[in-house]
JSON list of C-alpha atoms in Angstrom, two decimals:
[
{"chain": "B", "resi": 1201, "resn": "UNK", "atom": "CA", "xyz": [-18.65, -4.99, -14.42]},
{"chain": "B", "resi": 1202, "resn": "UNK", "atom": "CA", "xyz": [-15.07, -3.59, -14.14]},
{"chain": "B", "resi": 1203, "resn": "UNK", "atom": "CA", "xyz": [-12.69, -5.72, -12.26]},
{"chain": "B", "resi": 1204, "resn": "UNK", "atom": "CA", "xyz": [-12.87, -5.00, -9.07]},
{"chain": "B", "resi": 1205, "resn": "UNK", "atom": "CA", "xyz": [-9.14, -6.17, -6.61]},
{"chain": "B", "resi": 1206, "resn": "UNK", "atom": "CA", "xyz": [-10.05, -7.97, -3.64]},
{"chain": "B", "resi": 1207, "resn": "UNK", "atom": "CA", "xyz": [-8.69, -6.32, -0.08]},
{"chain": "B", "resi": 1208, "resn": "UNK", "atom": "CA", "xyz": [-7.37, -9.28, 1.03]},
{"chain": "B", "resi": 1209, "resn": "UNK", "atom": "CA", "xyz": [-5.49, -9.55, -1.89]},
{"chain": "B", "resi": 1210, "resn": "UNK", "atom": "CA", "xyz": [-3.41, -6.99, -1.84]},
{"chain": "B", "resi": 1211, "resn": "UNK", "atom": "CA", "xyz": [-2.66, -7.45, 1.62]},
{"chain": "B", "resi": 1212, "resn": "UNK", "atom": "CA", "xyz": [-1.09, -10.53, 0.13]},
{"chain": "B", "resi": 1213, "resn": "UNK", "atom": "CA", "xyz": [0.79, -8.29, -2.86]},
{"chain": "B", "resi": 1214, "resn": "UNK", "atom": "CA", "xyz": [1.91, -6.38, 0.01]},
{"chain": "B", "resi": 1215, "resn": "UNK", "atom": "CA", "xyz": [3.33, -9.52, 1.46]},
{"chain": "B", "resi": 1216, "resn": "UNK", "atom": "CA", "xyz": [5.07, -10.84, -1.78]},
{"chain": "B", "resi": 1217, "resn": "UNK", "atom": "CA", "xyz": [6.86, -7.32, -1.88]},
{"chain": "B", "resi": 1218, "resn": "UNK", "atom": "CA", "xyz": [8.43, -8.46, 1.07]},
{"chain": "B", "resi": 1219, "resn": "UNK", "atom": "CA", "xyz": [9.07, -11.91, 0.52]},
{"chain": "B", "resi": 1220, "resn": "UNK", "atom": "CA", "xyz": [10.60, -10.32, -2.55]},
{"chain": "B", "resi": 1221, "resn": "UNK", "atom": "CA", "xyz": [13.03, -8.41, -1.54]},
{"chain": "B", "resi": 1222, "resn": "UNK", "atom": "CA", "xyz": [14.21, -10.63, 1.48]},
{"chain": "B", "resi": 1223, "resn": "UNK", "atom": "CA", "xyz": [14.58, -12.61, -0.80]},
{"chain": "B", "resi": 1224, "resn": "UNK", "atom": "CA", "xyz": [16.97, -10.05, -3.36]},
{"chain": "B", "resi": 1225, "resn": "UNK", "atom": "CA", "xyz": [18.74, -8.77, 0.22]},
{"chain": "B", "resi": 1226, "resn": "UNK", "atom": "CA", "xyz": [19.62, -12.22, 1.31]},
{"chain": "B", "resi": 1227, "resn": "UNK", "atom": "CA", "xyz": [21.57, -12.79, -2.20]},
{"chain": "B", "resi": 1228, "resn": "UNK", "atom": "CA", "xyz": [23.22, -10.12, -1.64]},
{"chain": "B", "resi": 1229, "resn": "UNK", "atom": "CA", "xyz": [24.38, -11.23, 2.09]},
{"chain": "B", "resi": 1230, "resn": "UNK", "atom": "CA", "xyz": [25.49, -14.16, 0.18]},
{"chain": "B", "resi": 1231, "resn": "UNK", "atom": "CA", "xyz": [28.63, -15.60, 1.92]},
{"chain": "B", "resi": 1232, "resn": "UNK", "atom": "CA", "xyz": [26.07, -14.42, 5.79]},
{"chain": "B", "resi": 1233, "resn": "UNK", "atom": "CA", "xyz": [25.22, -17.38, 7.72]},
{"chain": "B", "resi": 1234, "resn": "UNK", "atom": "CA", "xyz": [21.63, -19.54, 6.53]},
{"chain": "B", "resi": 1235, "resn": "UNK", "atom": "CA", "xyz": [21.81, -16.28, 3.75]},
{"chain": "B", "resi": 1236, "resn": "UNK", "atom": "CA", "xyz": [21.11, -19.75, 0.79]},
{"chain": "B", "resi": 1237, "resn": "UNK", "atom": "CA", "xyz": [18.60, -21.40, 2.28]},
{"chain": "B", "resi": 1238, "resn": "UNK", "atom": "CA", "xyz": [16.59, -18.32, 3.22]},
{"chain": "B", "resi": 1239, "resn": "UNK", "atom": "CA", "xyz": [16.95, -16.91, -0.50]},
{"chain": "B", "resi": 1240, "resn": "UNK", "atom": "CA", "xyz": [15.46, -20.39, -1.15]},
{"chain": "B", "resi": 1241, "resn": "UNK", "atom": "CA", "xyz": [13.15, -20.03, 1.46]},
{"chain": "B", "resi": 1242, "resn": "UNK", "atom": "CA", "xyz": [11.49, -16.65, 0.56]},
{"chain": "B", "resi": 1243, "resn": "UNK", "atom": "CA", "xyz": [12.06, -17.38, -3.02]},
{"chain": "B", "resi": 1244, "resn": "UNK", "atom": "CA", "xyz": [9.23, -20.03, -1.96]},
{"chain": "B", "resi": 1245, "resn": "UNK", "atom": "CA", "xyz": [7.44, -17.58, 0.51]},
{"chain": "B", "resi": 1246, "resn": "UNK", "atom": "CA", "xyz": [7.26, -14.92, -2.94]},
{"chain": "B", "resi": 1247, "resn": "UNK", "atom": "CA", "xyz": [5.92, -18.27, -5.80]},
{"chain": "B", "resi": 1248, "resn": "UNK", "atom": "CA", "xyz": [3.52, -18.98, -3.07]},
{"chain": "B", "resi": 1249, "resn": "UNK", "atom": "CA", "xyz": [1.51, -15.64, -2.05]},
{"chain": "B", "resi": 1250, "resn": "UNK", "atom": "CA", "xyz": [2.27, -14.46, -5.92]},
{"chain": "B", "resi": 1251, "resn": "UNK", "atom": "CA", "xyz": [-0.60, -18.11, -7.26]},
{"chain": "B", "resi": 1252, "resn": "UNK", "atom": "CA", "xyz": [-2.13, -17.20, -3.77]},
{"chain": "B", "resi": 1253, "resn": "UNK", "atom": "CA", "xyz": [-3.36, -13.57, -5.35]},
{"chain": "B", "resi": 1254, "resn": "UNK", "atom": "CA", "xyz": [-3.54, -14.95, -8.96]},
{"chain": "B", "resi": 1255, "resn": "UNK", "atom": "CA", "xyz": [-6.13, -18.03, -7.19]},
{"chain": "B", "resi": 1256, "resn": "UNK", "atom": "CA", "xyz": [-8.52, -14.78, -5.74]},
{"chain": "B", "resi": 1257, "resn": "UNK", "atom": "CA", "xyz": [-8.45, -13.15, -8.58]},
{"chain": "B", "resi": 1258, "resn": "UNK", "atom": "CA", "xyz": [-8.82, -15.62, -11.12]},
{"chain": "B", "resi": 1259, "resn": "UNK", "atom": "CA", "xyz": [-12.87, -15.37, -12.91]},
{"chain": "B", "resi": 1260, "resn": "UNK", "atom": "CA", "xyz": [-12.91, -18.98, -14.82]},
{"chain": "B", "resi": 1261, "resn": "UNK", "atom": "CA", "xyz": [-13.03, -21.82, -12.33]},
{"chain": "B", "resi": 1262, "resn": "UNK", "atom": "CA", "xyz": [-10.29, -23.54, -14.83]},
{"chain": "B", "resi": 1263, "resn": "UNK", "atom": "CA", "xyz": [-7.72, -21.52, -13.72]},
{"chain": "B", "resi": 1264, "resn": "UNK", "atom": "CA", "xyz": [-8.75, -20.74, -10.01]},
{"chain": "B", "resi": 1265, "resn": "UNK", "atom": "CA", "xyz": [-8.86, -24.49, -9.48]},
{"chain": "B", "resi": 1266, "resn": "UNK", "atom": "CA", "xyz": [-5.01, -24.46, -11.25]},
{"chain": "B", "resi": 1267, "resn": "UNK", "atom": "CA", "xyz": [-3.15, -21.40, -9.55]},
{"chain": "B", "resi": 1268, "resn": "UNK", "atom": "CA", "xyz": [-4.96, -23.53, -6.13]},
{"chain": "B", "resi": 1269, "resn": "UNK", "atom": "CA", "xyz": [-2.55, -26.58, -7.38]},
{"chain": "B", "resi": 1270, "resn": "UNK", "atom": "CA", "xyz": [-0.09, -24.57, -8.37]},
{"chain": "B", "resi": 1271, "resn": "UNK", "atom": "CA", "xyz": [0.34, -23.02, -4.69]},
{"chain": "B", "resi": 1272, "resn": "UNK", "atom": "CA", "xyz": [1.16, -26.19, -3.05]},
{"chain": "B", "resi": 1273, "resn": "UNK", "atom": "CA", "xyz": [4.03, -27.35, -4.97]},
{"chain": "B", "resi": 1274, "resn": "UNK", "atom": "CA", "xyz": [6.78, -24.21, -3.13]},
{"chain": "B", "resi": 1275, "resn": "UNK", "atom": "CA", "xyz": [3.94, -24.59, 0.05]},
{"chain": "B", "resi": 1276, "resn": "UNK", "atom": "CA", "xyz": [5.39, -27.82, 0.96]},
{"chain": "B", "resi": 1277, "resn": "UNK", "atom": "CA", "xyz": [9.43, -26.86, 0.49]},
{"chain": "B", "resi": 1278, "resn": "UNK", "atom": "CA", "xyz": [8.82, -23.98, 2.85]},
{"chain": "B", "resi": 1279, "resn": "UNK", "atom": "CA", "xyz": [8.82, -26.14, 6.23]},
{"chain": "B", "resi": 1280, "resn": "UNK", "atom": "CA", "xyz": [12.19, -28.36, 5.25]},
{"chain": "B", "resi": 1281, "resn": "UNK", "atom": "CA", "xyz": [13.60, -24.37, 4.43]},
{"chain": "B", "resi": 1282, "resn": "UNK", "atom": "CA", "xyz": [12.67, -23.46, 6.95]},
{"chain": "B", "resi": 1283, "resn": "UNK", "atom": "CA", "xyz": [14.51, -26.18, 9.20]},
{"chain": "B", "resi": 1284, "resn": "UNK", "atom": "CA", "xyz": [18.03, -25.36, 7.00]},
{"chain": "B", "resi": 1285, "resn": "UNK", "atom": "CA", "xyz": [17.71, -22.47, 7.11]},
{"chain": "B", "resi": 1286, "resn": "UNK", "atom": "CA", "xyz": [17.54, -22.20, 11.34]},
{"chain": "B", "resi": 1287, "resn": "UNK", "atom": "CA", "xyz": [19.70, -24.75, 11.24]},
{"chain": "B", "resi": 1288, "resn": "UNK", "atom": "CA", "xyz": [22.66, -23.15, 9.50]},
{"chain": "B", "resi": 1289, "resn": "UNK", "atom": "CA", "xyz": [22.06, -19.60, 10.71]},
{"chain": "B", "resi": 1290, "resn": "UNK", "atom": "CA", "xyz": [22.00, -20.21, 14.43]},
{"chain": "B", "resi": 1291, "resn": "UNK", "atom": "CA", "xyz": [25.69, -22.35, 13.37]},
{"chain": "B", "resi": 1292, "resn": "UNK", "atom": "CA", "xyz": [24.56, -25.87, 13.72]},
{"chain": "B", "resi": 1293, "resn": "UNK", "atom": "CA", "xyz": [25.33, -26.55, 10.25]},
{"chain": "B", "resi": 1294, "resn": "UNK", "atom": "CA", "xyz": [26.97, -28.97, 11.27]},
{"chain": "B", "resi": 1295, "resn": "UNK", "atom": "CA", "xyz": [24.14, -31.23, 11.18]},
{"chain": "B", "resi": 1296, "resn": "UNK", "atom": "CA", "xyz": [22.61, -30.69, 7.89]},
{"chain": "B", "resi": 1297, "resn": "UNK", "atom": "CA", "xyz": [25.56, -33.77, 6.43]},
{"chain": "B", "resi": 1298, "resn": "UNK", "atom": "CA", "xyz": [24.09, -35.39, 2.70]},
{"chain": "B", "resi": 1299, "resn": "UNK", "atom": "CA", "xyz": [22.68, -38.15, 4.33]},
{"chain": "B", "resi": 1300, "resn": "UNK", "atom": "CA", "xyz": [20.84, -35.81, 6.54]},
{"chain": "B", "resi": 1301, "resn": "UNK", "atom": "CA", "xyz": [19.98, -33.40, 3.48]},
{"chain": "B", "resi": 1302, "resn": "UNK", "atom": "CA", "xyz": [18.63, -36.48, 1.83]},
{"chain": "B", "resi": 1303, "resn": "UNK", "atom": "CA", "xyz": [15.94, -37.45, 4.46]},
{"chain": "B", "resi": 1304, "resn": "UNK", "atom": "CA", "xyz": [14.98, -33.99, 5.44]},
{"chain": "B", "resi": 1305, "resn": "UNK", "atom": "CA", "xyz": [14.10, -34.05, 1.47]},
{"chain": "B", "resi": 1306, "resn": "UNK", "atom": "CA", "xyz": [11.82, -37.39, 1.02]},
{"chain": "B", "resi": 1307, "resn": "UNK", "atom": "CA", "xyz": [8.88, -35.36, 2.35]},
{"chain": "B", "resi": 1308, "resn": "UNK", "atom": "CA", "xyz": [8.76, -32.79, -0.33]},
{"chain": "B", "resi": 1309, "resn": "UNK", "atom": "CA", "xyz": [8.92, -35.27, -2.35]},
{"chain": "B", "resi": 1310, "resn": "UNK", "atom": "CA", "xyz": [6.57, -37.31, -1.56]},
{"chain": "B", "resi": 1311, "resn": "UNK", "atom": "CA", "xyz": [4.24, -34.19, -1.93]},
{"chain": "B", "resi": 1312, "resn": "UNK", "atom": "CA", "xyz": [4.89, -32.78, -4.27]},
{"chain": "B", "resi": 1313, "resn": "UNK", "atom": "CA", "xyz": [4.31, -36.32, -6.22]},
{"chain": "B", "resi": 1314, "resn": "UNK", "atom": "CA", "xyz": [1.45, -36.44, -4.63]},
{"chain": "B", "resi": 1315, "resn": "UNK", "atom": "CA", "xyz": [-0.48, -33.13, -6.07]},
{"chain": "B", "resi": 1316, "resn": "UNK", "atom": "CA", "xyz": [1.34, -34.43, -9.57]},
{"chain": "B", "resi": 1317, "resn": "UNK", "atom": "CA", "xyz": [-1.09, -37.33, -9.03]},
{"chain": "B", "resi": 1318, "resn": "UNK", "atom": "CA", "xyz": [-3.64, -35.96, -7.03]},
{"chain": "B", "resi": 1319, "resn": "UNK", "atom": "CA", "xyz": [-5.90, -35.89, -10.92]},
{"chain": "B", "resi": 1320, "resn": "UNK", "atom": "CA", "xyz": [-5.62, -39.04, -10.78]},
{"chain": "B", "resi": 1321, "resn": "UNK", "atom": "CA", "xyz": [-5.81, -40.49, -7.38]},
{"chain": "B", "resi": 1322, "resn": "UNK", "atom": "CA", "xyz": [-7.60, -38.02, -5.14]},
{"chain": "B", "resi": 1323, "resn": "UNK", "atom": "CA", "xyz": [-4.30, -38.71, -2.15]},
{"chain": "B", "resi": 1324, "resn": "UNK", "atom": "CA", "xyz": [-4.64, -35.25, -0.78]},
{"chain": "B", "resi": 1325, "resn": "UNK", "atom": "CA", "xyz": [-8.47, -33.25, -1.93]},
{"chain": "B", "resi": 1326, "resn": "UNK", "atom": "CA", "xyz": [-11.51, -34.60, -3.56]},
{"chain": "B", "resi": 1327, "resn": "UNK", "atom": "CA", "xyz": [-13.05, -33.81, -7.24]},
{"chain": "B", "resi": 1328, "resn": "UNK", "atom": "CA", "xyz": [-12.95, -29.39, -6.66]},
{"chain": "B", "resi": 1329, "resn": "UNK", "atom": "CA", "xyz": [-16.57, -28.05, -6.89]},
{"chain": "B", "resi": 1330, "resn": "UNK", "atom": "CA", "xyz": [-17.12, -25.10, -7.99]},
{"chain": "B", "resi": 1331, "resn": "UNK", "atom": "CA", "xyz": [-20.22, -23.36, -6.28]},
{"chain": "B", "resi": 1332, "resn": "UNK", "atom": "CA", "xyz": [-21.89, -19.56, -6.13]},
{"chain": "B", "resi": 1333, "resn": "UNK", "atom": "CA", "xyz": [-21.94, -18.51, -2.77]},
{"chain": "B", "resi": 1334, "resn": "UNK", "atom": "CA", "xyz": [-23.68, -15.43, -1.78]},
{"chain": "B", "resi": 1335, "resn": "UNK", "atom": "CA", "xyz": [-22.44, -12.50, -0.02]},
{"chain": "B", "resi": 1336, "resn": "UNK", "atom": "CA", "xyz": [-24.66, -9.77, -0.11]},
{"chain": "B", "resi": 1337, "resn": "UNK", "atom": "CA", "xyz": [-22.76, -7.13, 2.20]},
{"chain": "B", "resi": 1338, "resn": "UNK", "atom": "CA", "xyz": [-20.03, -5.46, -0.01]},
{"chain": "B", "resi": 1339, "resn": "UNK", "atom": "CA", "xyz": [-16.76, -5.21, 1.72]},
{"chain": "B", "resi": 1340, "resn": "UNK", "atom": "CA", "xyz": [-16.60, -3.37, 4.93]},
{"chain": "B", "resi": 1341, "resn": "UNK", "atom": "CA", "xyz": [-19.41, -2.35, 5.60]},
{"chain": "B", "resi": 1342, "resn": "UNK", "atom": "CA", "xyz": [-21.56, -4.43, 8.36]},
{"chain": "B", "resi": 1343, "resn": "UNK", "atom": "CA", "xyz": [-25.47, -4.92, 8.06]},
{"chain": "B", "resi": 1344, "resn": "UNK", "atom": "CA", "xyz": [-27.66, -4.03, 11.53]},
{"chain": "B", "resi": 1345, "resn": "UNK", "atom": "CA", "xyz": [-27.80, -5.58, 13.92]},
{"chain": "B", "resi": 1346, "resn": "UNK", "atom": "CA", "xyz": [-30.39, -6.18, 15.92]},
{"chain": "B", "resi": 1347, "resn": "UNK", "atom": "CA", "xyz": [-30.77, -5.99, 19.29]},
{"chain": "B", "resi": 1348, "resn": "UNK", "atom": "CA", "xyz": [-30.62, -8.91, 21.16]},
{"chain": "B", "resi": 1349, "resn": "UNK", "atom": "CA", "xyz": [-32.14, -9.25, 24.36]},
{"chain": "B", "resi": 1350, "resn": "UNK", "atom": "CA", "xyz": [-30.46, -11.39, 26.95]},
{"chain": "B", "resi": 1351, "resn": "UNK", "atom": "CA", "xyz": [-32.90, -12.71, 29.59]},
{"chain": "B", "resi": 1352, "resn": "UNK", "atom": "CA", "xyz": [-31.12, -13.36, 32.88]},
{"chain": "B", "resi": 1353, "resn": "UNK", "atom": "CA", "xyz": [-32.28, -16.50, 33.66]},
{"chain": "B", "resi": 1354, "resn": "UNK", "atom": "CA", "xyz": [-30.82, -20.03, 33.92]},
{"chain": "B", "resi": 1355, "resn": "UNK", "atom": "CA", "xyz": [-27.63, -21.07, 33.43]},
{"chain": "B", "resi": 1356, "resn": "UNK", "atom": "CA", "xyz": [-27.26, -24.05, 30.64]},
{"chain": "B", "resi": 1357, "resn": "UNK", "atom": "CA", "xyz": [-25.11, -25.73, 33.19]},
{"chain": "B", "resi": 1358, "resn": "UNK", "atom": "CA", "xyz": [-26.46, -25.11, 36.71]},
{"chain": "B", "resi": 1359, "resn": "UNK", "atom": "CA", "xyz": [-29.91, -24.09, 36.32]},
{"chain": "B", "resi": 1360, "resn": "UNK", "atom": "CA", "xyz": [-29.90, -21.93, 38.87]},
{"chain": "B", "resi": 1361, "resn": "UNK", "atom": "CA", "xyz": [-30.98, -17.79, 38.12]},
{"chain": "B", "resi": 1362, "resn": "UNK", "atom": "CA", "xyz": [-28.61, -15.64, 38.34]},
{"chain": "B", "resi": 1363, "resn": "UNK", "atom": "CA", "xyz": [-28.39, -11.63, 36.72]},
{"chain": "B", "resi": 1364, "resn": "UNK", "atom": "CA", "xyz": [-26.75, -10.31, 34.30]},
{"chain": "B", "resi": 1365, "resn": "UNK", "atom": "CA", "xyz": [-24.60, -7.53, 33.91]},
{"chain": "B", "resi": 1366, "resn": "UNK", "atom": "CA", "xyz": [-23.20, -5.52, 31.30]},
{"chain": "B", "resi": 1367, "resn": "UNK", "atom": "CA", "xyz": [-20.94, -2.81, 31.09]},
{"chain": "B", "resi": 1368, "resn": "UNK", "atom": "CA", "xyz": [-22.89, 0.55, 29.96]},
{"chain": "B", "resi": 1369, "resn": "UNK", "atom": "CA", "xyz": [-23.22, 1.01, 25.35]},
{"chain": "B", "resi": 1370, "resn": "UNK", "atom": "CA", "xyz": [-20.74, 4.66, 25.10]},
{"chain": "B", "resi": 1371, "resn": "UNK", "atom": "CA", "xyz": [-21.87, 4.59, 21.67]},
{"chain": "B", "resi": 1372, "resn": "UNK", "atom": "CA", "xyz": [-26.16, 5.23, 22.13]},
{"chain": "B", "resi": 1373, "resn": "UNK", "atom": "CA", "xyz": [-24.99, 8.61, 24.69]},
{"chain": "B", "resi": 1374, "resn": "UNK", "atom": "CA", "xyz": [-27.88, 10.46, 26.58]},
{"chain": "B", "resi": 1375, "resn": "UNK", "atom": "CA", "xyz": [-26.81, 14.22, 27.06]},
{"chain": "B", "resi": 1376, "resn": "UNK", "atom": "CA", "xyz": [-30.04, 15.44, 28.28]},
{"chain": "B", "resi": 1377, "resn": "UNK", "atom": "CA", "xyz": [-29.53, 12.80, 31.20]},
{"chain": "B", "resi": 1378, "resn": "UNK", "atom": "CA", "xyz": [-26.06, 11.95, 31.71]},
{"chain": "B", "resi": 1379, "resn": "UNK", "atom": "CA", "xyz": [-27.00, 8.12, 31.11]},
{"chain": "B", "resi": 1380, "resn": "UNK", "atom": "CA", "xyz": [-26.60, 5.87, 28.82]},
{"chain": "B", "resi": 1381, "resn": "UNK", "atom": "CA", "xyz": [-28.81, 4.12, 26.88]},
{"chain": "B", "resi": 1382, "resn": "UNK", "atom": "CA", "xyz": [-28.52, 0.99, 29.30]},
{"chain": "B", "resi": 1383, "resn": "UNK", "atom": "CA", "xyz": [-28.46, 2.50, 32.48]},
{"chain": "B", "resi": 1384, "resn": "UNK", "atom": "CA", "xyz": [-30.70, 4.94, 32.08]},
{"chain": "B", "resi": 1385, "resn": "UNK", "atom": "CA", "xyz": [-33.84, 3.55, 33.80]},
{"chain": "B", "resi": 1386, "resn": "UNK", "atom": "CA", "xyz": [-31.28, 2.44, 36.99]},
{"chain": "B", "resi": 1387, "resn": "UNK", "atom": "CA", "xyz": [-29.31, 5.76, 38.09]},
{"chain": "B", "resi": 1388, "resn": "UNK", "atom": "CA", "xyz": [-26.46, 7.63, 36.73]},
{"chain": "B", "resi": 1389, "resn": "UNK", "atom": "CA", "xyz": [-23.66, 6.19, 35.86]},
{"chain": "B", "resi": 1390, "resn": "UNK", "atom": "CA", "xyz": [-20.30, 6.29, 39.16]}
]
């Protein structure tokens, strides 16, 4: 069996191209406000997306687990970089002193430290487990749904009877009578 690309990976790869393009464009406009944090933010997003695609497309559990762990490194710094970008871009960069930047670095550093020690301490998530999930449905196809009949009956909360009205189903048009299948017994639709 050949290699089948997951449709979700195609969307992620397109997002990766946009993130890299944005990072390159921001790096080229160096003196503009927010260009440096935006370059770092989009580079982190691109690394995150790349690792996520590789996780999805990996064939073995070992590589899936490695790519899953790696994608959390850039994800840990994205919120902080977004805040720094927003402050610098809106002209509030005077708020970004060395002391405050140092305080902002604490959260990503703690997260990366927890990621580094997760194999031994299991503080973020437990032991990864390989499980087989049967997907009988190929991408893009749907199982035919069985028609469910809904009774007009008691409401689960009130206990009173009420009728349930539905709009006519356009997919089952009956051209000879000029009515839909769900309204054929009630006359023509108005």
